[in-house]
Tab-separated table of C-alpha atoms in Angstrom:
chain	number	residue	atom	x	y	z
A	21	MET	CA	-22.823	-0.552	-6.539
A	22	SER	CA	-23.516	-1.035	-10.032
A	23	ALA	CA	-21.171	-0.094	-12.771
A	24	ARG	CA	-22.039	3.075	-14.635
A	25	HIS	CA	-22.384	2.881	-18.495
A	26	GLY	CA	-19.030	3.919	-19.881
A	27	SER	CA	-19.138	7.503	-21.190
A	28	THR	CA	-16.312	6.842	-23.687
A	29	LYS	CA	-16.353	5.596	-27.171
A	30	HIS	CA	-14.578	2.354	-26.489
A	31	SER	CA	-16.696	1.406	-23.450
A	32	GLU	CA	-16.223	-2.339	-22.382
A	33	GLN	CA	-19.856	-2.707	-21.607
A	34	ASP	CA	-22.113	-4.475	-24.189
A	35	SER	CA	-25.748	-4.141	-24.589
A	36	THR	CA	-26.474	-6.418	-21.631
A	37	GLY	CA	-24.234	-4.376	-19.369
A	38	LYS	CA	-22.345	-7.594	-18.139
A	39	THR	CA	-19.097	-7.236	-19.914
A	40	VAL	CA	-17.286	-5.183	-17.479
A	41	PRO	CA	-18.193	-7.210	-14.283
A	42	ARG	CA	-17.240	-10.328	-16.182
A	43	PHE	CA	-13.924	-9.141	-17.185
A	44	SER	CA	-13.412	-7.714	-13.674
A	45	ALA	CA	-14.368	-11.073	-12.252
A	46	ILE	CA	-11.932	-13.074	-14.319
A	47	SER	CA	-9.109	-10.541	-13.703
A	48	ALA	CA	-9.597	-10.851	-9.975
A	49	ILE	CA	-9.757	-14.657	-9.964
A	50	LEU	CA	-6.713	-14.927	-12.166
A	51	TYR	CA	-4.700	-12.478	-10.066
A	52	TRP	CA	-5.605	-14.290	-6.805
A	53	LEU	CA	-4.820	-17.834	-8.208
A	54	LEU	CA	-1.401	-16.692	-9.726
A	55	THR	CA	-0.453	-14.764	-6.546
A	56	VAL	CA	-1.473	-17.606	-4.145
A	57	VAL	CA	0.334	-20.232	-6.166
A	58	THR	CA	3.382	-18.223	-6.547
A	59	GLY	CA	3.237	-17.042	-3.056
A	60	LEU	CA	2.933	-20.491	-1.596
A	61	THR	CA	6.039	-21.574	-3.539
A	62	VAL	CA	8.001	-18.644	-2.046
A	63	ILE	CA	6.909	-19.251	1.391
A	64	SER	CA	7.484	-23.096	1.314
A	65	THR	CA	11.072	-22.712	0.166
A	66	GLU	CA	12.028	-20.488	2.990
A	67	LYS	CA	14.962	-19.069	0.836
A	68	TYR	CA	16.315	-15.620	0.659
A	69	ALA	CA	16.122	-12.626	3.040
A	70	TYR	CA	13.542	-10.617	0.971
A	71	GLN	CA	11.370	-9.847	4.093
A	72	ASN	CA	11.508	-6.311	5.559
A	73	ASP	CA	11.739	-6.218	9.403
A	74	ALA	CA	10.479	-9.637	9.529
A	75	SER	CA	11.518	-10.306	13.255
A	76	THR	CA	9.965	-7.195	14.576
A	77	HIS	CA	6.820	-7.690	12.768
A	78	TRP	CA	6.610	-11.230	14.245
A	79	PHE	CA	7.466	-9.910	17.737
A	80	ARG	CA	4.371	-7.559	17.282
A	81	VAL	CA	2.226	-10.514	16.297
A	82	GLU	CA	3.299	-12.547	19.274
A	83	GLN	CA	2.708	-9.675	21.592
A	84	LEU	CA	-0.812	-9.181	20.240
A	85	ARG	CA	-1.637	-12.813	20.521
A	86	ALA	CA	-0.521	-12.802	24.145
A	87	GLY	CA	-3.089	-10.008	24.784
A	88	THR	CA	-0.767	-7.019	24.966
A	89	ILE	CA	-2.478	-4.587	22.703
A	90	VAL	CA	-0.697	-1.389	23.766
A	91	PRO	CA	2.965	-2.065	24.535
A	92	GLN	CA	4.870	-0.320	27.317
A	93	VAL	CA	8.259	1.325	27.016
A	94	SER	CA	10.757	-0.459	29.531
A	95	GLN	CA	11.793	1.849	32.385
A	96	ASP	CA	15.186	0.333	32.661
A	97	PHE	CA	15.901	0.358	28.869
A	98	PRO	CA	13.990	3.233	27.134
A	99	GLU	CA	14.767	1.801	23.628
A	100	LEU	CA	13.157	-1.484	24.304
A	101	VAL	CA	9.347	-2.311	24.625
A	102	VAL	CA	7.840	-4.561	27.191
A	103	THR	CA	6.256	-7.587	25.441
A	104	ASN	CA	4.010	-8.965	28.117
A	105	ASP	CA	2.960	-8.722	31.868
A	106	HIS	CA	6.003	-10.730	32.892
A	107	GLY	CA	8.191	-7.655	31.906
A	108	ASN	CA	10.005	-9.178	28.999
A	109	VAL	CA	11.579	-6.785	26.672
A	110	VAL	CA	12.691	-6.783	23.106
A	111	SER	CA	13.765	-4.170	20.589
A	112	PHE	CA	10.935	-3.658	18.032
A	113	ASN	CA	9.713	-0.068	18.552
A	114	ASN	CA	9.308	0.430	14.874
A	115	THR	CA	6.430	-2.064	14.913
A	116	ALA	CA	5.221	-1.533	18.492
A	117	VAL	CA	3.326	1.518	17.143
A	118	ASN	CA	1.224	-0.590	14.608
A	119	SER	CA	-2.420	-1.195	15.619
A	120	PRO	CA	-3.564	-4.924	15.826
A	121	PHE	CA	-5.682	-4.357	12.587
A	122	ALA	CA	-2.507	-4.166	10.699
A	123	TYR	CA	-1.914	-7.875	11.610
A	124	LEU	CA	-5.539	-9.094	11.262
A	125	PRO	CA	-4.537	-12.207	9.128
A	126	SER	CA	-2.117	-13.452	11.823
A	127	LEU	CA	-4.649	-12.891	14.635
A	128	ILE	CA	-7.589	-14.558	12.696
A	129	ILE	CA	-5.493	-17.791	11.827
A	130	ARG	CA	-3.025	-18.447	14.522
A	131	GLY	CA	0.029	-20.707	14.051
A	132	ASP	CA	3.795	-20.657	13.502
A	133	TYR	CA	5.537	-18.086	11.195
A	134	LYS	CA	4.940	-20.176	8.079
A	135	THR	CA	1.070	-20.615	8.957
A	136	SER	CA	0.787	-16.936	9.528
A	137	SER	CA	2.677	-16.259	6.302
A	138	ILE	CA	0.135	-18.436	4.434
A	139	ALA	CA	-2.868	-16.727	6.241
A	140	THR	CA	-1.398	-13.280	5.266
A	141	LEU	CA	-0.992	-14.451	1.601
A	142	LEU	CA	-4.478	-15.787	1.300
A	143	ILE	CA	-6.433	-13.009	2.962
A	144	THR	CA	-4.687	-10.031	1.740
A	145	SER	CA	-4.444	-11.178	-1.888
A	146	GLY	CA	-8.228	-11.933	-1.413
A	147	ILE	CA	-8.834	-8.322	-0.402
A	148	ILE	CA	-6.869	-7.035	-3.472
A	149	ALA	CA	-8.693	-9.440	-5.714
A	150	LEU	CA	-11.965	-7.977	-4.373
A	151	ALA	CA	-10.721	-4.558	-5.010
A	152	ILE	CA	-9.819	-5.607	-8.623
A	153	TYR	CA	-13.405	-6.696	-9.156
A	154	LEU	CA	-15.193	-3.646	-7.429
A	155	ALA	CA	-12.971	-1.181	-9.455
A	156	ARG	CA	-14.748	-2.264	-12.629
A	157	GLU	CA	-13.525	-0.087	-15.613
A	158	PHE	CA	-10.808	1.276	-13.378
A	159	ARG	CA	-9.498	-2.199	-12.483
A	160	TYR	CA	-6.463	-1.524	-14.614
A	161	ALA	CA	-4.990	0.863	-12.042
A	162	ILE	CA	-5.525	-1.519	-9.113
A	163	LEU	CA	-4.289	-4.569	-11.134
A	164	ALA	CA	-1.052	-2.813	-12.219
A	165	THR	CA	-0.263	-2.055	-8.599
A	166	ALA	CA	-1.170	-5.564	-7.347
A	167	ILE	CA	1.057	-7.388	-9.926
A	168	LEU	CA	4.116	-5.425	-9.051
A	169	PRO	CA	6.674	-7.821	-7.434
A	170	MET	CA	7.309	-5.236	-4.687
A	171	THR	CA	3.575	-5.475	-3.799
A	172	PHE	CA	3.539	-9.241	-4.211
A	173	PHE	CA	6.402	-9.796	-1.754
A	174	SER	CA	4.606	-7.660	0.957
A	175	LEU	CA	1.783	-10.358	0.852
A	176	THR	CA	3.967	-13.283	1.611
A	177	PHE	CA	4.882	-12.913	5.318
A	178	PRO	CA	3.302	-11.533	8.607
A	179	THR	CA	3.980	-7.754	7.884
A	180	ALA	CA	1.860	-4.703	8.441
A	181	ASP	CA	2.683	-3.786	4.799
A	182	ALA	CA	0.259	-6.704	3.735
A	183	MET	CA	-2.784	-5.103	5.251
A	184	ILE	CA	-1.542	-1.493	4.547
A	185	ASN	CA	-1.325	-2.163	0.813
A	186	SER	CA	-4.357	-4.452	0.337
A	187	PHE	CA	-6.757	-2.267	2.387
A	188	SER	CA	-5.518	0.979	0.736
A	189	LEU	CA	-6.247	-0.568	-2.711
A	190	LEU	CA	-9.661	-1.702	-1.566
A	191	PHE	CA	-10.529	1.661	-0.237
A	192	ILE	CA	-9.522	3.260	-3.613
A	193	ALA	CA	-11.386	0.651	-5.547
A	194	VAL	CA	-14.696	1.310	-3.503
A	195	VAL	CA	-14.342	5.021	-4.251
A	196	LEU	CA	-13.986	4.246	-8.044
A	197	CYS	CA	-16.902	1.872	-7.836
A	198	CYS	CA	-18.986	4.548	-6.286
A	199	TYR	CA	-17.814	6.962	-9.119
A	200	GLN	CA	-19.147	4.581	-11.746
A	201	SER	CA	-22.457	3.872	-9.861
A	202	ALA	CA	-25.512	4.998	-11.433
A	203	ARG	CA	-27.033	6.079	-8.073
A	204	PHE	CA	-24.784	7.422	-5.514
A	205	GLY	CA	-26.464	7.658	-2.167
A	206	TRP	CA	-26.293	7.485	1.578
A	207	LEU	CA	-25.511	3.853	1.535
A	208	HIS	CA	-22.230	4.454	-0.147
A	209	ILE	CA	-21.563	7.124	2.446
A	210	VAL	CA	-21.998	4.482	5.251
A	211	ILE	CA	-19.704	1.997	3.441
A	212	LEU	CA	-17.007	4.414	2.767
A	213	SER	CA	-17.154	5.674	6.309
A	214	VAL	CA	-16.638	2.196	7.752
A	215	LEU	CA	-13.790	1.503	5.434
A	216	ALA	CA	-12.279	4.856	6.131
A	217	ALA	CA	-12.259	3.960	9.904
A	218	MET	CA	-10.513	0.793	9.220
A	219	LEU	CA	-8.029	2.714	6.884
A	220	GLY	CA	-7.146	4.863	9.770
A	221	GLN	CA	-5.902	1.901	11.610
A	222	VAL	CA	-3.247	0.639	9.060
A	223	LYS	CA	-0.880	3.532	8.922
A	224	ILE	CA	-1.084	7.203	9.932
A	225	THR	CA	-0.228	8.441	6.430
A	226	CYS	CA	-2.892	6.334	4.826
A	227	ILE	CA	-5.644	8.772	6.278
A	228	LEU	CA	-4.656	10.980	3.452
A	229	ILE	CA	-6.113	8.329	1.025
A	230	ALA	CA	-9.566	8.933	2.565
A	231	PHE	CA	-9.504	12.450	0.909
A	232	PHE	CA	-9.781	10.655	-2.393
A	233	VAL	CA	-13.587	10.530	-1.646
A	234	CYS	CA	-13.587	14.233	-2.878
A	235	VAL	CA	-13.555	12.818	-6.443
A	236	LEU	CA	-17.191	11.937	-5.785
A	237	LEU	CA	-18.247	15.503	-5.160
A	238	GLY	CA	-19.689	15.644	-8.661
A	239	LYS	CA	-21.704	12.485	-8.104
A	240	ALA	CA	-23.396	13.964	-4.921
A	241	LYS	CA	-26.293	16.026	-6.457
A	242	LYS	CA	-27.489	17.520	-3.278
A	243	ILE	CA	-25.837	19.780	-0.726
A	244	PRO	CA	-26.435	17.451	2.301
A	245	LEU	CA	-24.842	14.437	0.366
A	246	LYS	CA	-21.993	16.646	-0.667
A	247	MET	CA	-21.267	17.513	2.934
A	248	ALA	CA	-21.674	13.980	4.064
A	249	LEU	CA	-18.880	12.895	1.670
A	250	PHE	CA	-16.355	14.367	4.329
A	251	LEU	CA	-17.600	12.043	6.906
A	252	PRO	CA	-15.236	9.261	5.688
A	253	VAL	CA	-12.333	11.701	5.988
A	254	VAL	CA	-13.500	12.517	9.563
A	255	MET	CA	-13.720	8.734	10.478
A	256	ALA	CA	-10.329	7.965	9.190
A	257	ILE	CA	-8.731	10.879	11.123
A	258	ALA	CA	-10.656	9.972	14.313
A	259	SER	CA	-9.802	6.421	14.013
A	260	MET	CA	-6.082	7.025	13.584
A	261	ALA	CA	-6.089	9.729	16.356
A	262	MET	CA	-7.428	7.322	18.876
A	263	TRP	CA	-4.842	4.704	18.193
A	264	ASN	CA	-2.006	7.260	17.912
A	265	ARG	CA	-2.885	8.671	21.340
A	266	LYS	CA	-2.468	5.170	22.885
A	267	VAL	CA	1.028	4.825	21.511
A	268	SER	CA	2.105	8.472	21.604
A	269	ASN	CA	4.756	7.546	24.181
A	270	ILE	CA	6.603	5.129	21.912
A	271	ALA	CA	9.257	6.334	19.412
A	272	THR	CA	9.496	4.507	16.320
A	273	ALA	CA	13.251	4.392	16.393
A	274	PRO	CA	14.304	5.741	19.779
A	275	SER	CA	17.959	5.100	19.090
A	276	ARG	CA	17.874	7.847	16.440
A	277	ALA	CA	15.131	10.039	17.859
A	278	ASN	CA	13.407	9.748	21.174
A	279	ILE	CA	9.928	11.210	22.109
A	280	GLU	CA	11.570	14.431	23.451
A	281	LYS	CA	13.605	14.901	20.243
A	282	ILE	CA	10.478	14.252	18.005
A	283	GLY	CA	8.659	16.961	19.813
A	284	GLN	CA	11.592	19.422	19.221
A	285	LEU	CA	11.910	18.595	15.630
A	286	LYS	CA	8.114	19.136	14.949
A	287	ASN	CA	8.372	22.612	16.581
A	288	GLN	CA	11.389	23.247	14.268
A	289	MET	CA	9.473	22.241	11.186
A	290	ILE	CA	6.540	24.511	12.139
A	291	ALA	CA	8.873	27.367	12.737
A	292	ASP	CA	10.637	26.908	9.239
A	293	PRO	CA	8.185	25.375	6.807
A	294	LEU	CA	10.258	26.435	3.804
A	295	SER	CA	13.123	24.160	4.981
A	296	LEU	CA	10.713	21.281	5.190
A	297	ILE	CA	9.295	22.018	1.680
A	298	GLY	CA	13.040	21.987	0.449
A	299	SER	CA	13.482	18.646	2.090
A	300	TRP	CA	10.618	17.197	0.057
A	301	PHE	CA	12.189	18.428	-3.240
A	302	GLN	CA	15.628	17.100	-2.066
A	303	THR	CA	14.293	13.668	-1.218
A	304	LEU	CA	12.415	13.454	-4.706
A	305	PHE	CA	15.504	14.435	-6.785
A	306	GLU	CA	18.806	13.612	-4.871
A	307	PRO	CA	20.725	10.782	-6.415
A	308	LEU	CA	20.232	7.502	-4.506
A	309	ASN	CA	23.915	6.882	-3.968
A	310	VAL	CA	24.447	10.408	-2.282
A	311	ASP	CA	22.892	9.266	0.870
A	312	THR	CA	25.541	7.336	3.037
A	313	GLU	CA	23.258	5.396	5.478
A	314	LYS	CA	24.719	2.126	6.289
A	315	ILE	CA	23.501	-1.100	8.133
A	316	ASN	CA	26.172	-3.575	9.049
A	317	GLY	CA	28.561	-1.604	6.873
A	318	ARG	CA	26.462	-1.782	3.879
A	319	LEU	CA	25.016	1.224	2.076
A	320	VAL	CA	21.264	0.561	2.049
A	321	ASN	CA	19.611	3.691	0.321
A	322	VAL	CA	19.975	2.327	-3.378
A	323	SER	CA	18.493	-1.125	-2.669
A	324	ARG	CA	15.655	0.598	-0.657
A	325	ASN	CA	14.717	2.742	-3.566
A	326	SER	CA	15.174	0.340	-6.430
A	327	GLN	CA	12.624	-2.048	-5.270
A	328	PHE	CA	10.149	-0.859	-7.829
A	329	PHE	CA	12.419	-2.441	-10.438
A	330	THR	CA	13.991	-5.263	-8.481
A	331	GLY	CA	11.381	-6.824	-6.400
A	332	SER	CA	12.554	-6.272	-2.813
A	333	GLU	CA	15.393	-4.496	-0.745
A	334	ASP	CA	17.559	-7.467	0.061
A	335	MET	CA	16.936	-9.639	-2.963
A	336	GLN	CA	17.067	-8.332	-6.390
A	337	LEU	CA	15.312	-10.300	-9.130
A	338	ALA	CA	16.897	-10.891	-12.619
A	339	ASN	CA	15.960	-8.609	-15.647
A	340	ALA	CA	14.409	-11.666	-17.459
A	341	VAL	CA	12.162	-11.926	-14.444
A	342	ILE	CA	11.150	-8.333	-13.728
A	343	ILE	CA	10.985	-6.643	-17.142
A	344	PRO	CA	7.985	-8.782	-18.446
A	345	VAL	CA	5.808	-7.818	-15.445
A	346	LEU	CA	6.919	-4.026	-15.652
A	347	LEU	CA	6.014	-4.208	-19.345
A	348	ALA	CA	2.462	-5.716	-18.373
A	349	ILE	CA	2.011	-2.875	-15.858
A	350	ALA	CA	2.819	-0.233	-18.433
A	351	ILE	CA	0.231	-1.905	-20.818
A	352	LEU	CA	-2.391	-1.891	-18.022
A	353	VAL	CA	-1.840	1.659	-17.105
A	354	ILE	CA	-1.871	2.984	-20.745
A	355	VAL	CA	-4.720	0.785	-21.888
A	356	GLY	CA	-6.745	1.411	-18.700
A	357	ALA	CA	-6.425	5.232	-19.379
A	358	SER	CA	-8.128	4.655	-22.832
A	359	GLN	CA	-10.932	2.540	-21.465
A	360	GLN	CA	-12.066	4.865	-18.474
A	361	HIS	CA	-10.619	8.054	-16.873
A	362	LEU	CA	-11.790	10.656	-14.484
A	363	GLN	CA	-13.690	13.466	-16.021
A	364	GLY	CA	-12.412	17.083	-15.809
A	365	TRP	CA	-9.638	18.817	-14.138
A	366	LYS	CA	-11.335	18.976	-10.760
A	367	GLU	CA	-11.628	15.263	-10.556
A	368	ILE	CA	-8.014	14.732	-11.864
A	369	ALA	CA	-6.752	17.237	-9.215
A	370	VAL	CA	-7.987	14.998	-6.400
A	371	PRO	CA	-5.713	12.002	-6.902
A	372	ALA	CA	-2.817	14.426	-7.833
A	373	LEU	CA	-3.251	16.422	-4.527
A	374	VAL	CA	-3.667	13.256	-2.493
A	375	SER	CA	-0.471	11.629	-3.846
A	376	CYS	CA	1.506	14.952	-3.330
A	377	ALA	CA	0.182	15.149	0.310
A	378	TYR	CA	1.106	11.501	0.893
A	379	PHE	CA	4.666	11.944	-0.563
A	380	ALA	CA	5.084	15.002	1.677
A	381	ALA	CA	3.713	13.445	4.873
A	382	THR	CA	5.894	10.272	4.281
A	383	CYS	CA	9.029	12.365	3.895
A	384	THR	CA	8.266	14.414	6.996
A	385	ALA	CA	7.530	11.235	9.063
A	386	MET	CA	10.923	9.854	8.020
A	387	LEU	CA	12.723	13.031	8.804
A	388	VAL	CA	11.281	13.144	12.269
A	389	ALA	CA	11.191	9.487	13.277
A	390	TRP	CA	14.197	8.095	11.342
A	391	ALA	CA	16.591	10.597	10.200
A	392	GLY	CA	16.170	12.686	13.399
A	393	LYS	CA	16.310	16.096	11.713
A	394	SER	CA	14.078	18.748	10.718
A	395	SER	CA	15.238	19.208	7.107
A	396	GLY	CA	17.403	17.620	4.508
A	397	TYR	CA	17.115	14.268	2.783
A	398	ALA	CA	14.620	11.960	4.272
A	399	SER	CA	17.056	9.129	4.867
A	400	GLY	CA	15.361	5.681	5.276
A	401	ILE	CA	12.543	6.350	2.850
A	402	GLN	CA	11.678	3.341	0.555
A	403	ASN	CA	9.704	2.700	-2.557
A	404	ARG	CA	7.527	0.300	-0.663
A	405	TYR	CA	5.982	2.981	1.332
A	406	PHE	CA	4.285	4.389	-1.681
A	407	VAL	CA	2.344	1.289	-2.910
A	408	PRO	CA	-0.945	2.594	-1.387
A	409	ILE	CA	-1.036	5.572	-3.751
A	410	LEU	CA	0.215	4.007	-6.965
A	411	PRO	CA	-3.302	3.484	-8.323
A	412	LEU	CA	-3.824	7.286	-7.838
A	413	LEU	CA	-0.853	7.930	-9.824
A	414	PHE	CA	-1.904	5.669	-12.682
A	415	LEU	CA	-5.150	7.503	-12.761
A	416	LEU	CA	-3.231	10.595	-13.807
A	417	VAL	CA	-2.061	8.937	-17.030
A	418	PRO	CA	-3.859	10.662	-19.985
A	419	ARG	CA	-5.577	8.568	-22.856
A	420	LEU	CA	-2.660	7.716	-25.162
A	421	VAL	CA	-4.174	5.119	-27.225
A	422	SER	CA	-7.703	4.248	-28.386
A	423	GLY	CA	-9.442	1.124	-29.863
A	424	ALA	CA	-7.348	-1.399	-27.873
A	425	ARG	CA	-8.878	-4.897	-28.184
A	426	ASN	CA	-9.715	-6.304	-24.782
A	427	ARG	CA	-8.873	-9.835	-25.489
A	428	THR	CA	-5.501	-8.941	-26.871
A	429	VAL	CA	-4.624	-6.854	-24.087
A	430	PHE	CA	-5.922	-9.357	-21.611
A	431	ALA	CA	-3.907	-12.237	-23.170
A	432	THR	CA	-0.745	-10.069	-23.362
A	433	VAL	CA	-0.967	-9.007	-19.678
A	434	ILE	CA	-1.605	-12.629	-18.544
A	435	ALA	CA	1.255	-14.047	-20.648
A	436	LEU	CA	3.740	-11.366	-19.409
A	437	THR	CA	2.662	-11.505	-15.644
A	438	ALA	CA	2.644	-15.352	-15.684
A	439	PHE	CA	6.129	-15.476	-17.083
A	440	SER	CA	7.428	-13.198	-14.474
A	441	TYR	CA	5.768	-14.966	-11.583
A	442	PHE	CA	6.899	-18.316	-12.998
A	443	GLY	CA	10.467	-16.696	-12.857
A	444	ILE	CA	9.963	-15.687	-9.188
A	445	ALA	CA	8.964	-19.293	-8.361
A	446	ILE	CA	11.771	-20.737	-10.338
A	447	SER	CA	14.326	-18.491	-8.570
A	448	PHE	CA	13.163	-19.695	-5.089
A	449	LEU	CA	12.882	-23.318	-6.148
A	450	ILE	CA	16.390	-23.826	-7.562
A	451	ASP	CA	19.474	-23.831	-5.326
A	452	TRP	CA	21.729	-21.418	-7.183
A	453	LYS	CA	24.932	-22.072	-5.121
């Protein structure tokens, strides 16, 4: 997939056509090195409870390693899942529905929890680095998502989020690479279809990201190729449908909504779609402190939905640590829009519609599986669920500046990000109590 010559006045390509790949490669390598060094520091200290659902994800890894691919619900305790052929049961339904692909790093490199954490870090950060390289002139949107501390922490332990985030970014990057390709053809369709099938295995809502291929309709000059663009979408849906069928008898949170209740709630939503639409708007705009859900007597909604600005749900980073990297992200997004952007309202509409659909699907899933209701606020929803579509949102930013010098932008982003990641490492290395 070769990079398309920039159509903008301030293209990064020089006369040799090698500038963009070189900057992409340097960005990818520096990202991977900084993430790995900081991540190994975080993992080695074993401090702070920043990991979401760590025990249940690890139970799922151990179950998969033991050869139990599709878990069984216990007959004696419906809220528990059987871990192996000996009938041992543990409570981890919320991760029992995840496919083996979501834990690939821990299945490739076997070992204890720390070893699996390192494997997850190395492999998934490598996938994101590849995405940054492949995105070429659009790498700013991928990189801005990748350096977000909320994204970083998801790569540092054996969690399905690591593969969900990294593989979603890779798929988006490959689509953007195709968008810049001088010759778009059947080989691209094959590659996108294979990646879409894998995308369908990470998380059910991620199949919506497969629809981002519609941005390539203008690249496909002939009708057969245009029609073939929907093959990746079909592959993503089919892949997820096959896995979802295997775990259709497992409720994500049976203590809140069992399989029978989930079926009833789905029927209620179909019968009253306006209430469901109202729930989406309520979830989007309701103040965070209104929701009263508690865990161990502690209100959790605010911390779940401030992760974008604090790093994680259970550990909030200091302002001096988080603000520089947020500034770096803002610079990347704004400058990226000046370097390369989607052409025309039809292409811009694609990431906008996909993002809206992803939000609506996530809210609906949380209402049914966690909140146990057909309307109202989608209690339990978290910022981290939307990492996969952040690049699509960044692509919607219009050109706000022009003539930005690449080296100045590059140096500024490196300095700000390095400072924040250095701050993360320091916060884990020092015993503050």
